[in-house]
mmCIF file of C-alpha atoms in Angstrom:
data_model
loop_
_atom_site.group_PDB
_atom_site.id
_atom_site.type_symbol
_atom_site.label_atom_id
_atom_site.label_comp_id
_atom_site.label_asym_id
_atom_site.label_seq_id
_atom_site.Cartn_x
_atom_site.Cartn_y
_atom_site.Cartn_z
ATOM 1 C CA MET A 22 30.793 0.795 107.803
ATOM 2 C CA LYS A 23 33.757 -1.130 109.181
ATOM 3 C CA LYS A 24 33.367 -4.213 111.235
ATOM 4 C CA THR A 25 35.446 -6.363 113.167
ATOM 5 C CA ILE A 26 35.409 -9.868 111.655
ATOM 6 C CA GLU A 27 37.449 -12.787 113.812
ATOM 7 C CA PHE A 28 38.228 -16.225 112.111
ATOM 8 C CA MET A 29 40.685 -18.812 111.939
ATOM 9 C CA LEU A 30 43.486 -18.403 109.294
ATOM 10 C CA ASN A 31 46.108 -20.975 108.481
ATOM 11 C CA GLY A 32 45.988 -21.965 112.109
ATOM 12 C CA GLU A 33 45.696 -18.748 113.530
ATOM 13 C CA ALA A 34 43.445 -16.447 115.196
ATOM 14 C CA VAL A 35 42.808 -13.335 113.134
ATOM 15 C CA SER A 36 40.894 -10.219 114.062
ATOM 16 C CA LEU A 37 40.377 -7.352 111.303
ATOM 17 C CA SER A 38 38.397 -4.288 111.204
ATOM 18 C CA VAL A 39 37.331 -4.277 107.409
ATOM 19 C CA LEU A 40 34.149 -3.440 105.404
ATOM 20 C CA PRO A 41 32.336 -6.614 106.068
ATOM 21 C CA SER A 42 31.591 -6.827 102.201
ATOM 22 C CA ARG A 43 34.868 -7.100 100.953
ATOM 23 C CA SER A 44 35.952 -10.412 99.235
ATOM 24 C CA LEU A 45 38.176 -13.067 101.166
ATOM 25 C CA LEU A 46 40.804 -12.716 98.491
ATOM 26 C CA SER A 47 41.311 -9.004 98.780
ATOM 27 C CA VAL A 48 41.721 -9.296 102.033
ATOM 28 C CA LEU A 49 44.015 -11.910 101.930
ATOM 29 C CA ARG A 50 46.236 -9.865 99.266
ATOM 30 C CA GLN A 51 45.695 -6.644 100.503
ATOM 31 C CA ASP A 52 45.534 -6.721 104.480
ATOM 32 C CA LEU A 53 47.130 -9.861 105.231
ATOM 33 C CA GLU A 54 49.807 -9.705 102.218
ATOM 34 C CA LEU A 55 49.222 -13.853 101.602
ATOM 35 C CA THR A 56 49.342 -13.423 98.040
ATOM 36 C CA GLY A 57 49.381 -17.043 96.991
ATOM 37 C CA SER A 58 45.715 -17.015 96.037
ATOM 38 C CA LYS A 59 45.466 -15.394 92.712
ATOM 39 C CA TYR A 60 43.245 -13.018 91.342
ATOM 40 C CA GLY A 61 42.075 -14.509 87.845
ATOM 41 C CA CYS A 62 38.576 -13.974 86.750
ATOM 42 C CA GLY A 63 37.122 -12.323 89.504
ATOM 43 C CA LYS A 64 33.794 -14.331 89.029
ATOM 44 C CA GLY A 65 34.569 -17.540 90.650
ATOM 45 C CA LEU A 66 35.109 -19.442 87.414
ATOM 46 C CA CYS A 67 38.727 -19.983 86.724
ATOM 47 C CA GLY A 68 39.712 -21.424 90.320
ATOM 48 C CA ALA A 69 43.236 -19.274 90.724
ATOM 49 C CA CYS A 70 41.910 -18.001 93.967
ATOM 50 C CA THR A 71 40.643 -21.227 95.337
ATOM 51 C CA VAL A 72 40.968 -21.778 99.620
ATOM 52 C CA LEU A 73 39.557 -23.950 101.823
ATOM 53 C CA VAL A 74 36.864 -22.406 103.995
ATOM 54 C CA ASP A 75 36.001 -25.147 107.026
ATOM 55 C CA GLY A 76 37.035 -27.969 104.841
ATOM 56 C CA ASN A 77 35.197 -26.790 101.597
ATOM 57 C CA THR A 78 36.830 -25.533 98.622
ATOM 58 C CA MET A 79 35.641 -21.844 97.974
ATOM 59 C CA ARG A 80 36.459 -19.445 95.153
ATOM 60 C CA SER A 81 37.717 -16.784 97.658
ATOM 61 C CA CYS A 82 37.069 -13.672 95.060
ATOM 62 C CA ARG A 83 33.394 -14.525 95.216
ATOM 63 C CA VAL A 84 33.223 -14.989 99.291
ATOM 64 C CA SER A 85 32.720 -12.112 101.256
ATOM 65 C CA ILE A 86 35.127 -11.575 104.500
ATOM 66 C CA GLU A 87 32.009 -11.324 106.678
ATOM 67 C CA SER A 88 30.860 -14.686 105.699
ATOM 68 C CA VAL A 89 34.064 -16.439 107.292
ATOM 69 C CA ALA A 90 33.800 -15.063 110.622
ATOM 70 C CA GLY A 91 34.422 -17.818 113.171
ATOM 71 C CA LYS A 92 35.097 -20.053 110.335
ATOM 72 C CA LYS A 93 38.629 -22.062 109.177
ATOM 73 C CA VAL A 94 40.447 -20.586 106.017
ATOM 74 C CA LEU A 95 43.235 -22.322 104.984
ATOM 75 C CA THR A 96 45.413 -21.036 101.862
ATOM 76 C CA ILE A 97 48.145 -22.447 100.186
ATOM 77 C CA GLU A 98 50.313 -20.496 102.479
ATOM 78 C CA GLY A 99 49.085 -22.644 105.412
ATOM 79 C CA LEU A 100 49.277 -26.113 103.632
ATOM 80 C CA ALA A 101 52.630 -26.436 104.733
ATOM 81 C CA PRO A 102 53.290 -24.452 107.558
ATOM 82 C CA ALA A 103 56.362 -26.078 108.931
ATOM 83 C CA GLY A 104 58.257 -25.100 105.735
ATOM 84 C CA ASP A 105 58.232 -28.920 104.125
ATOM 85 C CA LEU A 106 56.462 -29.089 101.423
ATOM 86 C CA HIS A 107 52.848 -30.620 101.449
ATOM 87 C CA PRO A 108 52.959 -34.057 99.311
ATOM 88 C CA LEU A 109 50.826 -32.274 96.662
ATOM 89 C CA GLN A 110 53.286 -29.487 96.258
ATOM 90 C CA GLN A 111 55.978 -31.863 96.243
ATOM 91 C CA ALA A 112 54.269 -33.543 93.356
ATOM 92 C CA PHE A 113 53.751 -30.686 91.415
ATOM 93 C CA VAL A 114 57.352 -29.977 91.449
ATOM 94 C CA GLU A 115 58.378 -33.684 90.637
ATOM 95 C CA GLU A 116 55.843 -34.030 87.993
ATOM 96 C CA ASP A 117 56.360 -30.484 86.415
ATOM 97 C CA ALA A 118 53.101 -29.958 86.569
ATOM 98 C CA LEU A 119 53.093 -25.813 86.386
ATOM 99 C CA GLN A 120 54.313 -23.358 83.706
ATOM 100 C CA CYS A 121 53.757 -19.820 84.382
ATOM 101 C CA GLY A 122 52.655 -20.926 88.161
ATOM 102 C CA TYR A 123 49.616 -18.524 88.110
ATOM 103 C CA CYS A 124 46.930 -21.299 88.700
ATOM 104 C CA THR A 125 49.244 -23.258 90.628
ATOM 105 C CA PRO A 126 47.864 -22.610 94.285
ATOM 106 C CA GLY A 127 44.250 -22.811 93.301
ATOM 107 C CA MET A 128 44.594 -25.958 91.624
ATOM 108 C CA ILE A 129 46.511 -27.449 94.840
ATOM 109 C CA MET A 130 43.849 -26.010 97.023
ATOM 110 C CA GLN A 131 41.153 -27.684 95.150
ATOM 111 C CA ALA A 132 43.013 -31.127 94.845
ATOM 112 C CA TYR A 133 43.449 -30.879 98.335
ATOM 113 C CA GLY A 134 39.938 -30.273 99.287
ATOM 114 C CA VAL A 135 39.053 -32.972 96.959
ATOM 115 C CA LEU A 136 41.489 -35.618 98.542
ATOM 116 C CA LEU A 137 40.337 -34.480 101.936
ATOM 117 C CA LYS A 138 36.726 -35.750 100.954
ATOM 118 C CA ASP A 139 37.737 -38.792 99.258
ATOM 119 C CA PRO A 140 41.345 -39.985 99.469
ATOM 120 C CA GLN A 141 40.293 -43.367 97.286
ATOM 121 C CA ILE A 142 39.054 -41.092 94.455
ATOM 122 C CA THR A 143 39.351 -42.407 90.902
ATOM 123 C CA ARG A 144 41.215 -40.692 87.694
ATOM 124 C CA GLU A 145 37.798 -40.002 86.284
ATOM 125 C CA GLU A 146 36.154 -38.215 89.347
ATOM 126 C CA VAL A 147 39.482 -36.235 89.978
ATOM 127 C CA ILE A 148 39.109 -34.875 86.447
ATOM 128 C CA ARG A 149 35.655 -33.918 87.160
ATOM 129 C CA ARG A 150 36.036 -32.263 90.389
ATOM 130 C CA MET A 151 39.188 -30.192 88.987
ATOM 131 C CA GLU A 152 37.850 -29.280 85.826
ATOM 132 C CA GLY A 153 36.692 -25.715 87.273
ATOM 133 C CA ASN A 154 40.440 -24.762 87.912
ATOM 134 C CA LEU A 155 41.571 -23.478 84.406
ATOM 135 C CA CYS A 156 45.301 -23.590 83.231
ATOM 136 C CA ARG A 157 46.249 -21.402 80.278
ATOM 137 C CA CYS A 158 49.302 -23.148 79.799
ATOM 138 C CA GLY A 159 47.751 -26.364 79.107
ATOM 139 C CA ALA A 160 49.556 -28.457 82.133
ATOM 140 C CA HIS A 161 46.308 -30.575 82.500
ATOM 141 C CA LYS A 162 47.993 -34.027 81.948
ATOM 142 C CA ARG A 163 50.928 -33.306 84.373
ATOM 143 C CA ILE A 164 48.672 -31.656 86.877
ATOM 144 C CA LEU A 165 46.232 -34.750 87.088
ATOM 145 C CA GLN A 166 49.365 -36.726 87.348
ATOM 146 C CA ALA A 167 50.545 -35.121 90.189
ATOM 147 C CA VAL A 168 46.980 -34.852 91.922
ATOM 148 C CA GLU A 169 47.135 -38.732 91.546
ATOM 149 C CA LYS A 170 50.745 -39.344 93.000
ATOM 150 C CA ALA A 171 50.262 -37.346 95.948
ATOM 151 C CA ALA A 172 46.618 -39.211 96.588
ATOM 152 C CA ALA A 173 48.773 -42.045 96.765
ATOM 153 C CA VAL A 174 51.211 -40.658 99.201
ATOM 154 C CA MET A 175 48.311 -38.940 101.373
ATOM 155 C CA ARG A 176 46.762 -42.634 101.403
ATOM 156 C CA GLU A 177 50.111 -44.053 102.960
ATOM 157 C CA GLY A 178 49.776 -41.251 105.408
ATOM 158 C CA ARG A 179 52.862 -39.490 104.561
#
């Protein structure tokens, strides 16, 4: 039976009548037409669907829509609402940290969550905290460079 679920999505109030057991990812992509978060493995192992829920990174394929009721959800679409690229997005472009682009939104959202928690993070800790996000194209070195570049920019407050 459908239930009304209310939450904040990218800074906007959302109210939906949906089956509460549906995944956040399916609601984002199918109902709200926010297709930045990708369906990868469907088991929370690849990171392509990473979003932030109340500031914490989550695999949206494994999160029920009911569990985000009353919470704040941030997707890749909400990272730069004014239209300018976020420093992470800009760094990914500048460092050519993408090839096919499928993992990119999840990588950026994971990195954003990591940098929110610890803007002074070390290279080794970035590697450890990003290792659960998979890139089949092998752009990991450039992704790491992009995250480090963005971290420096974010520390400066830009």
